[in-house]
PDB file of C-alpha atoms in Angstrom:
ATOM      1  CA  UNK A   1     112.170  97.943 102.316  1.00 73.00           C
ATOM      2  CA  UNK A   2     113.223  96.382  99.286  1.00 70.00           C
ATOM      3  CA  UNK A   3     110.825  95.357  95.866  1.00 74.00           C
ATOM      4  CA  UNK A   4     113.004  93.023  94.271  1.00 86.00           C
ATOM      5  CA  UNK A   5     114.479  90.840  96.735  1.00 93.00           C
ATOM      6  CA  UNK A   6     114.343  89.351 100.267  1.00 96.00           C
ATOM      7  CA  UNK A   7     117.948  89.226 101.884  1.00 96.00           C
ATOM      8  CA  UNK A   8     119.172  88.881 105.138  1.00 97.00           C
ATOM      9  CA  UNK A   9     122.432  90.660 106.393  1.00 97.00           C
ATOM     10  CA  UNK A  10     124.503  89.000 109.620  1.00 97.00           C
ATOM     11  CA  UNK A  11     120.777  87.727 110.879  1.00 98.00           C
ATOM     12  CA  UNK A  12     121.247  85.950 114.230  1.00 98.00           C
ATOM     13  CA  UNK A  13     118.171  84.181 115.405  1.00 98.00           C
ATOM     14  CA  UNK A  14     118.117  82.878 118.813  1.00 97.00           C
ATOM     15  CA  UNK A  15     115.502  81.594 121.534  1.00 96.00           C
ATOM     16  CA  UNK A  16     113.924  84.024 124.226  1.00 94.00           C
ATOM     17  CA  UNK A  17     116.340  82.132 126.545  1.00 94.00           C
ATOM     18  CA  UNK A  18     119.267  82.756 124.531  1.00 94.00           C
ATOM     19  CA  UNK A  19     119.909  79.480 122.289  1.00 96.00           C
ATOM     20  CA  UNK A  20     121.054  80.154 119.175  1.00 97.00           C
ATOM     21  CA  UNK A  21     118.623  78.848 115.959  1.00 97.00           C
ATOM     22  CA  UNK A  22     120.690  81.052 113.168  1.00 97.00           C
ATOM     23  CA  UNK A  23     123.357  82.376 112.783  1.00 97.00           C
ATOM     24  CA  UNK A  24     125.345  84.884 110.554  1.00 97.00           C
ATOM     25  CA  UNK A  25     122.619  84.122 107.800  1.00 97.00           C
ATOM     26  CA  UNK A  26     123.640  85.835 104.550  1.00 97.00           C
ATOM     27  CA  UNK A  27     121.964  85.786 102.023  1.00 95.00           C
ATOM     28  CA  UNK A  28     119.756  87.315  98.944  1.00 95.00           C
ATOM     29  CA  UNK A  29     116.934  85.597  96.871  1.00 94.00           C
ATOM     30  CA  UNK A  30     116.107  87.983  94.229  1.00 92.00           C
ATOM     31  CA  UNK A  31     112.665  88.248  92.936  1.00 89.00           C
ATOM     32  CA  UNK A  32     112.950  86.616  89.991  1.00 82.00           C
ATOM     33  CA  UNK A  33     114.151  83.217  91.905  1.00 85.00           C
ATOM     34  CA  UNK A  34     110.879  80.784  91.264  1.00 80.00           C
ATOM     35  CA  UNK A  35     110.715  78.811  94.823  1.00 84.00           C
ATOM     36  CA  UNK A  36     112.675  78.080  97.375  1.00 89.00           C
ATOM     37  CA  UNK A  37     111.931  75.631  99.930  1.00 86.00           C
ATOM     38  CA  UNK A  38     113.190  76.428 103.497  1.00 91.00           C
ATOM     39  CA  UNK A  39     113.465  73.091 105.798  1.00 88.00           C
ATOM     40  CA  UNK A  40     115.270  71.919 108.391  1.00 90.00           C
ATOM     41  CA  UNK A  41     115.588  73.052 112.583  1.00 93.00           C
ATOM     42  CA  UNK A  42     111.540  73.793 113.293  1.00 94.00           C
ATOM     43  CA  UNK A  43     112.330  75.919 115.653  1.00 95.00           C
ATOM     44  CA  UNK A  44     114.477  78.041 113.389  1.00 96.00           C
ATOM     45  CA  UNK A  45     111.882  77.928 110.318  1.00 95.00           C
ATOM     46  CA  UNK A  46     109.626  79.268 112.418  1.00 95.00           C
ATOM     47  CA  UNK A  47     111.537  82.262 113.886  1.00 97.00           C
ATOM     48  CA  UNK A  48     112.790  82.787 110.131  1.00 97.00           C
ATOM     49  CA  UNK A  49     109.087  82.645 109.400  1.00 96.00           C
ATOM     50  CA  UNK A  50     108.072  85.394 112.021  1.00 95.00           C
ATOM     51  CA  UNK A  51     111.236  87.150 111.884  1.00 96.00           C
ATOM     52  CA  UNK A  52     109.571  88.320 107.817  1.00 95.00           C
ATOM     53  CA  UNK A  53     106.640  89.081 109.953  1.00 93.00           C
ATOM     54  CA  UNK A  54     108.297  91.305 111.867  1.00 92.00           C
ATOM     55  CA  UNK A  55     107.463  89.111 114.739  1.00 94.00           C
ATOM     56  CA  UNK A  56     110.461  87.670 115.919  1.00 95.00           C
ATOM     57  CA  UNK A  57     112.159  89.773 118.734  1.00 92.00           C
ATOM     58  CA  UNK A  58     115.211  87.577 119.677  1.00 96.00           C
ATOM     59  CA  UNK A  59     118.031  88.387 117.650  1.00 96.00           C
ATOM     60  CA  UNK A  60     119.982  90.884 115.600  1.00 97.00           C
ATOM     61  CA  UNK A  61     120.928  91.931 112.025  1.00 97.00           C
ATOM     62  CA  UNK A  62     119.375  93.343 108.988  1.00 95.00           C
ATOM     63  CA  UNK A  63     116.573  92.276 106.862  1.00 95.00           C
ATOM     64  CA  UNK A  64     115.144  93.535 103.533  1.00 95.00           C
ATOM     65  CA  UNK A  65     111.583  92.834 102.191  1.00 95.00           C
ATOM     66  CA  UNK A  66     108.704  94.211  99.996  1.00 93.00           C
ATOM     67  CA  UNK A  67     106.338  96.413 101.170  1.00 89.00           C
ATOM     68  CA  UNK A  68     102.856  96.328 102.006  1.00 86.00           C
ATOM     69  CA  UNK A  69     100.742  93.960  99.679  1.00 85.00           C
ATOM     70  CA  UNK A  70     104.193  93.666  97.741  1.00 92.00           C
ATOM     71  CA  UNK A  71     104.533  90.517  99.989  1.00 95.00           C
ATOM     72  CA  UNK A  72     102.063  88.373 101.201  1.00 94.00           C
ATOM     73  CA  UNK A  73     102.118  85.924 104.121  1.00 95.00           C
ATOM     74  CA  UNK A  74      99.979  82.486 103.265  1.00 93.00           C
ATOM     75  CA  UNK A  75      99.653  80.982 107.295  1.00 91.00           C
ATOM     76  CA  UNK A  76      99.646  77.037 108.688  1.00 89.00           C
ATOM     77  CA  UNK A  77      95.746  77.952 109.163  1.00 87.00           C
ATOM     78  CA  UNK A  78      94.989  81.333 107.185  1.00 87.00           C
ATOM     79  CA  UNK A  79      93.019  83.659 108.388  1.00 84.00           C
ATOM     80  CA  UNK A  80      89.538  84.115 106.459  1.00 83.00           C
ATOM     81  CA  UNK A  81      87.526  86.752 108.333  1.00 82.00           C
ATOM     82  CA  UNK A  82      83.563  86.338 108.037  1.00 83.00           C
ATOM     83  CA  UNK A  83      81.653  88.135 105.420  1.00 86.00           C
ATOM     84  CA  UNK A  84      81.093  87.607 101.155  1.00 89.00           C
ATOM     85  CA  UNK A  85      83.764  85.358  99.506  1.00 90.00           C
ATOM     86  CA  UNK A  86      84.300  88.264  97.157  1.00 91.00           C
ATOM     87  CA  UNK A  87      85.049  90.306 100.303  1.00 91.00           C
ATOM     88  CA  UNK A  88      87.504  87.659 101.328  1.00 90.00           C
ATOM     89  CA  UNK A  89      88.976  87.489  97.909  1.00 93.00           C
ATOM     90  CA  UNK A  90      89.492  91.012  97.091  1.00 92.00           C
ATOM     91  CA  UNK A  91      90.807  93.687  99.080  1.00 84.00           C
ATOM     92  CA  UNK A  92      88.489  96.324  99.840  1.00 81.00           C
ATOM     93  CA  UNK A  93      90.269  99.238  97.929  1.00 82.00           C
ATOM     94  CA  UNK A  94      89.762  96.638  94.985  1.00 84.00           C
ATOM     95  CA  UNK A  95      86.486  95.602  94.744  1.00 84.00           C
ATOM     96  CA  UNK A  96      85.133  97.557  92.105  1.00 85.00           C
ATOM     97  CA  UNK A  97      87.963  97.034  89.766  1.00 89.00           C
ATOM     98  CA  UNK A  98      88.336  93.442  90.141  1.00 91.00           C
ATOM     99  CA  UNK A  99      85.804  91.689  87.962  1.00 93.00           C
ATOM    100  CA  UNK A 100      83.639  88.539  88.366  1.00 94.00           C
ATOM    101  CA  UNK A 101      85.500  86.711  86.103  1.00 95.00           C
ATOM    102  CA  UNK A 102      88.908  87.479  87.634  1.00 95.00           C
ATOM    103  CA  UNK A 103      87.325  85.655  90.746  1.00 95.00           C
ATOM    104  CA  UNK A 104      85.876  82.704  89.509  1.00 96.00           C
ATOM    105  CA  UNK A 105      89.280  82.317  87.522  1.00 96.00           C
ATOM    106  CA  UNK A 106      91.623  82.389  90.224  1.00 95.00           C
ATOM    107  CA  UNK A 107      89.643  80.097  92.099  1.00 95.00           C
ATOM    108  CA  UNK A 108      89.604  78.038  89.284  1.00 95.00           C
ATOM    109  CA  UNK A 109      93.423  77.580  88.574  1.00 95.00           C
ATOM    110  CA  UNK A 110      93.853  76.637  92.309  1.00 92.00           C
ATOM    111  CA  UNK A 111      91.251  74.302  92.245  1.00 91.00           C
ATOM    112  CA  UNK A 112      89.157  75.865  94.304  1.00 90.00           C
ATOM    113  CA  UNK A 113      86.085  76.819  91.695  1.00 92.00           C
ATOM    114  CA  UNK A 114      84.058  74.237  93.862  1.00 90.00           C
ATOM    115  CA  UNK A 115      83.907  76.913  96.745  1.00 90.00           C
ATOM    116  CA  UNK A 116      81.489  79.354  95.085  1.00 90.00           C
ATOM    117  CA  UNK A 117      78.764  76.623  95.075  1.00 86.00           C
ATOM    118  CA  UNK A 118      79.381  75.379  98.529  1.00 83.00           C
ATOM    119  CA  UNK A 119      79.130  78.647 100.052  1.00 83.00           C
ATOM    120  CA  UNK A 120      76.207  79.870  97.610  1.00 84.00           C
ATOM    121  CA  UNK A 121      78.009  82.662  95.392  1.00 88.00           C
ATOM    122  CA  UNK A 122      80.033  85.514  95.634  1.00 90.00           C
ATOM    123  CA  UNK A 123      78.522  87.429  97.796  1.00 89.00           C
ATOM    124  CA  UNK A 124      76.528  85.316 100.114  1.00 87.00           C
ATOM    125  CA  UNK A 125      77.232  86.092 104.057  1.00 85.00           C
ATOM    126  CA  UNK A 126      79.500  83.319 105.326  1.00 77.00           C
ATOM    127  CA  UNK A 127      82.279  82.388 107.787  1.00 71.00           C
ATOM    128  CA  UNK A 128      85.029  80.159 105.340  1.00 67.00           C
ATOM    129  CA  UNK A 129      86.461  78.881 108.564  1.00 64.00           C
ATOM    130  CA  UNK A 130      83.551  76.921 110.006  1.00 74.00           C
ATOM    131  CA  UNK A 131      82.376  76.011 106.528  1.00 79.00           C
ATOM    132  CA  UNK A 132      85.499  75.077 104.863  1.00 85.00           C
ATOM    133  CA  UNK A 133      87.865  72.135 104.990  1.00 87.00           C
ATOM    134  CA  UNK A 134      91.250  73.313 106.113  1.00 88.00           C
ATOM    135  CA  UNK A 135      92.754  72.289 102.893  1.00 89.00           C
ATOM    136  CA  UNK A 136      89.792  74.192 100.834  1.00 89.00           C
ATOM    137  CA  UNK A 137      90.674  77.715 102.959  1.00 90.00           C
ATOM    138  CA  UNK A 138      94.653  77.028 102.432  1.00 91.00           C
ATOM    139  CA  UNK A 139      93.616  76.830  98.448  1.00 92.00           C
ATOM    140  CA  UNK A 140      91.047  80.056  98.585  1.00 93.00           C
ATOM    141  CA  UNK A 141      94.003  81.976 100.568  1.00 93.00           C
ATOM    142  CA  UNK A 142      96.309  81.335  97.180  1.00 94.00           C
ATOM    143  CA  UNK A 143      93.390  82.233  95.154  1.00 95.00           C
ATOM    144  CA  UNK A 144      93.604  85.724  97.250  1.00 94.00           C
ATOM    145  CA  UNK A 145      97.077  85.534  96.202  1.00 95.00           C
ATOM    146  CA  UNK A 146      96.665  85.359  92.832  1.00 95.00           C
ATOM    147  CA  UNK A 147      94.669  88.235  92.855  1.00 95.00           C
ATOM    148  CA  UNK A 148      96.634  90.377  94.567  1.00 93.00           C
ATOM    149  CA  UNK A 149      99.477  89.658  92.170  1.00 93.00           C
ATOM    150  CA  UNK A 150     102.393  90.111  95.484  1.00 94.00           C
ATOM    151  CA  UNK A 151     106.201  90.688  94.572  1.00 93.00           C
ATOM    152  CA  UNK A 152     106.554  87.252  97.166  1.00 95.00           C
ATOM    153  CA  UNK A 153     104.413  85.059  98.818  1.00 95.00           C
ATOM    154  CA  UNK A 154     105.927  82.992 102.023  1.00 96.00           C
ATOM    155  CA  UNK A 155     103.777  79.715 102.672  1.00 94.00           C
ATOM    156  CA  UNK A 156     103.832  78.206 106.063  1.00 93.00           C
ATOM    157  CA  UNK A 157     103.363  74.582 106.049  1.00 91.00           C
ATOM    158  CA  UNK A 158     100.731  74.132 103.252  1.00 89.00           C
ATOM    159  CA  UNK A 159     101.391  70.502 102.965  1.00 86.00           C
ATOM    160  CA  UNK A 160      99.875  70.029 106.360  1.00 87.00           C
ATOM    161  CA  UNK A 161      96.411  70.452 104.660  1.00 87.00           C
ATOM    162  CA  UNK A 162      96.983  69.852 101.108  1.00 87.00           C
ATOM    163  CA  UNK A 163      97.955  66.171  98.916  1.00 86.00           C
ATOM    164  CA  UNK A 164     101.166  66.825  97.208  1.00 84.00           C
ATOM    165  CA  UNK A 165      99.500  66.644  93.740  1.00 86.00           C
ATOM    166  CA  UNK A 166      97.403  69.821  95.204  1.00 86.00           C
ATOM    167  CA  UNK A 167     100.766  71.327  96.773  1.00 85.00           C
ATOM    168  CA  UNK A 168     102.531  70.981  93.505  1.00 85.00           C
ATOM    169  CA  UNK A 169      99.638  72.197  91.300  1.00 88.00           C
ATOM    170  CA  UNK A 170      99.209  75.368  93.635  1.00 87.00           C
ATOM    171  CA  UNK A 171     103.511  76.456  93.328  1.00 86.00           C
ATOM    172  CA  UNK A 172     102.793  75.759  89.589  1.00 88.00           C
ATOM    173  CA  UNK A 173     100.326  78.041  89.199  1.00 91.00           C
ATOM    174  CA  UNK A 174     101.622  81.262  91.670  1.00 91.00           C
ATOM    175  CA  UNK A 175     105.340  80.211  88.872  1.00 88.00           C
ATOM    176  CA  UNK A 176     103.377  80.896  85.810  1.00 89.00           C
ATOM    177  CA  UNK A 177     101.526  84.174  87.285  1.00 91.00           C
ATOM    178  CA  UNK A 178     105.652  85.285  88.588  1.00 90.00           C
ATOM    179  CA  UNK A 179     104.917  85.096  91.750  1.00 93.00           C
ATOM    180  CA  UNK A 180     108.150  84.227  93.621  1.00 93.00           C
ATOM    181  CA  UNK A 181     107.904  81.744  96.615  1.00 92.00           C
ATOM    182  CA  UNK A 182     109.166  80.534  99.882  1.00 94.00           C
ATOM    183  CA  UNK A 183     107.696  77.325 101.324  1.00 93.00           C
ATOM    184  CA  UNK A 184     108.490  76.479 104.934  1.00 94.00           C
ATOM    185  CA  UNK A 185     107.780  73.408 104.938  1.00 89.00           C
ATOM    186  CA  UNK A 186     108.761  70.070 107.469  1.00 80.00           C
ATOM    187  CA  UNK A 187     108.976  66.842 106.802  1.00 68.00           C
ATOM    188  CA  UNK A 188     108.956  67.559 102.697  1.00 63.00           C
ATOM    189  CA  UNK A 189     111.521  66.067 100.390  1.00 58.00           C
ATOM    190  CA  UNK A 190     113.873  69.145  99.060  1.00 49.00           C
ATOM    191  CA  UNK A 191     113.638  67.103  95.539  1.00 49.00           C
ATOM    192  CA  UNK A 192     109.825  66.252  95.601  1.00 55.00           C
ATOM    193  CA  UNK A 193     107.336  67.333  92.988  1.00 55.00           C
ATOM    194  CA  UNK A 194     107.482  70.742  93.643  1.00 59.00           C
ATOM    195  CA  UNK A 195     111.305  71.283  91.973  1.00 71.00           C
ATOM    196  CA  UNK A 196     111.984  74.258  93.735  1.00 80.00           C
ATOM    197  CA  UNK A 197     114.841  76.596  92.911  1.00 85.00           C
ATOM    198  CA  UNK A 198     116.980  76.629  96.161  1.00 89.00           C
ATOM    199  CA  UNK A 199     116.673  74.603  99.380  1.00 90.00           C
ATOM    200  CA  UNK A 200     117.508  76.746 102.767  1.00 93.00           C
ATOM    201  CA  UNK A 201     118.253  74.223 105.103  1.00 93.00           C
ATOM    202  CA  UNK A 202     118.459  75.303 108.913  1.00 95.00           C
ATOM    203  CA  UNK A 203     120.436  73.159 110.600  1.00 94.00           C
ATOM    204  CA  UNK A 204     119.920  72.434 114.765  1.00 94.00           C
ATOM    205  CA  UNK A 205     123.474  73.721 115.227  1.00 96.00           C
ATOM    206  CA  UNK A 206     122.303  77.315 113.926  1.00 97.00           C
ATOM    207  CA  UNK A 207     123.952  76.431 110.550  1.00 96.00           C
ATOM    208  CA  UNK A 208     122.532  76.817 107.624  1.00 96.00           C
ATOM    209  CA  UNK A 209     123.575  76.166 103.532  1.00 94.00           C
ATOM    210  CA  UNK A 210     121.581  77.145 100.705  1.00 93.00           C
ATOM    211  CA  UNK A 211     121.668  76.228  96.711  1.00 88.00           C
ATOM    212  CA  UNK A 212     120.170  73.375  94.403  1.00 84.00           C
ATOM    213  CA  UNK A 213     118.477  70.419  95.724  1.00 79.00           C
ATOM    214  CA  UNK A 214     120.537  67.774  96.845  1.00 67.00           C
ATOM    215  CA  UNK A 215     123.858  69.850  95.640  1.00 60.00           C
ATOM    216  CA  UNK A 216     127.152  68.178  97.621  1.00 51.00           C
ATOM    217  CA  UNK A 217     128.247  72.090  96.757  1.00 54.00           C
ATOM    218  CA  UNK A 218     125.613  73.835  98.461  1.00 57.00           C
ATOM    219  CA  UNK A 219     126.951  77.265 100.755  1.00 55.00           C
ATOM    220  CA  UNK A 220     127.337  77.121 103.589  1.00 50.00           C
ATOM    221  CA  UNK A 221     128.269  79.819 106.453  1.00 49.00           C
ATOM    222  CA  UNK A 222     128.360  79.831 110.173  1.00 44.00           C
ATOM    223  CA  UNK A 223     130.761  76.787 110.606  1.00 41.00           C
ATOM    224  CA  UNK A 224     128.634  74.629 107.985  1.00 42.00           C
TER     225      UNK A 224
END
């Protein structure tokens, strides 16, 4: 467990029959690093992804994270159990201390104020999933985001269900609250609207390099 920073320490990531997707990935992104978009190998996002989770099982090496609410996970489809929006918005052991206004404001810097109405208020019995569009849970999840002020937030994939203006306007926003972020993303330029930090490329040979978008100069380990 680690507040400030998520680093990885001779991580070797490889298939449940053996394939190698990473390997030797060193590495530390400290918490004051803005974004950093991690593309590349599918396969090997996604057992990066799930290896954060603590879901990954194939491999071996060391890995340090936040804590706890300290980071947040932001999925392809997130899950929005039924209930009040407030409910879905605020963590229980929050409720009473987390005001109306707080709400209404989140949801209102992701662009999501609209929700509120189309559900029928804050504390209206609902199910988000059947009601909302994809793209309108994705932006309520960052809302919940907001609000629980995380050291990190990892996003899987949001431009699946969100327009890059949208995309772009949503990493602004969790910047200016200092919320660091990683975006797995696919099929997303590195030097696209978003400007992020650092790229983490994951290559299909396992390789992997890391630094500034589009930089000739970018590290790069395990025979890169």
């Amino acid at each position: 467990d680690d507040d400030d920073r998520i680093a990885f320490r001779n991580l070797e990531l490889r298939t449940n029959d053996g394939r190698p997707l990473v390997r030797d990935l060193n590495l530390e992104i400290p918490a004051s690093t803005r974004l950093v978009l991690v593309v590349g190998n599918p396969l090997a996002r996604m057992a990066l992804y799930r290896t954060l989770a603590g879901l990954w099982a194939h491999g071996s090496g060391q890995v340090a994270r936040p804590k706890g609410e300290r980071l947040i996970f932001v999925t392809e489809r997130p899950y929005l159990p039924p209930g009040t929006l407030r409910e879905v918005l605020v963590r229980l052991w929050d409720q009473e201390s987390v005001s109306d206004e707080r709400i209404l404001a989140a949801l209102q810097a992701v662009g999501a104020r609209s929700v509120v109405d189309c559900i029928g208020g804050l504390d209206v019995e609902h199910s988000c999933g059947e009601q909302l569009s994809l793209g309108e849970q994705q932006l309520v999840a960052l809302a919940r985001v907001l609000l629980a002020a995380p050291r990190f937030a990892l996003l899987d994939r949001p431009s699946s269900a969100l327009t890059e203006p949208e995309r772009n306007h949503m990493l602004a926003v969790l910047a200016v609250h200092s919320i660091s972020v990683l975006v797995f993303e696919e099929g997303v330029d590195a030097g696209s609207g978003s400007s992020p930090t650092a790229v983490l490329t994951l290559h299909d040979d396992a390789t992997w390099t890391y630094g500034p978008p589009h930089d000739p100069h970018a590290l790069a380990e395990a025979g890169g």
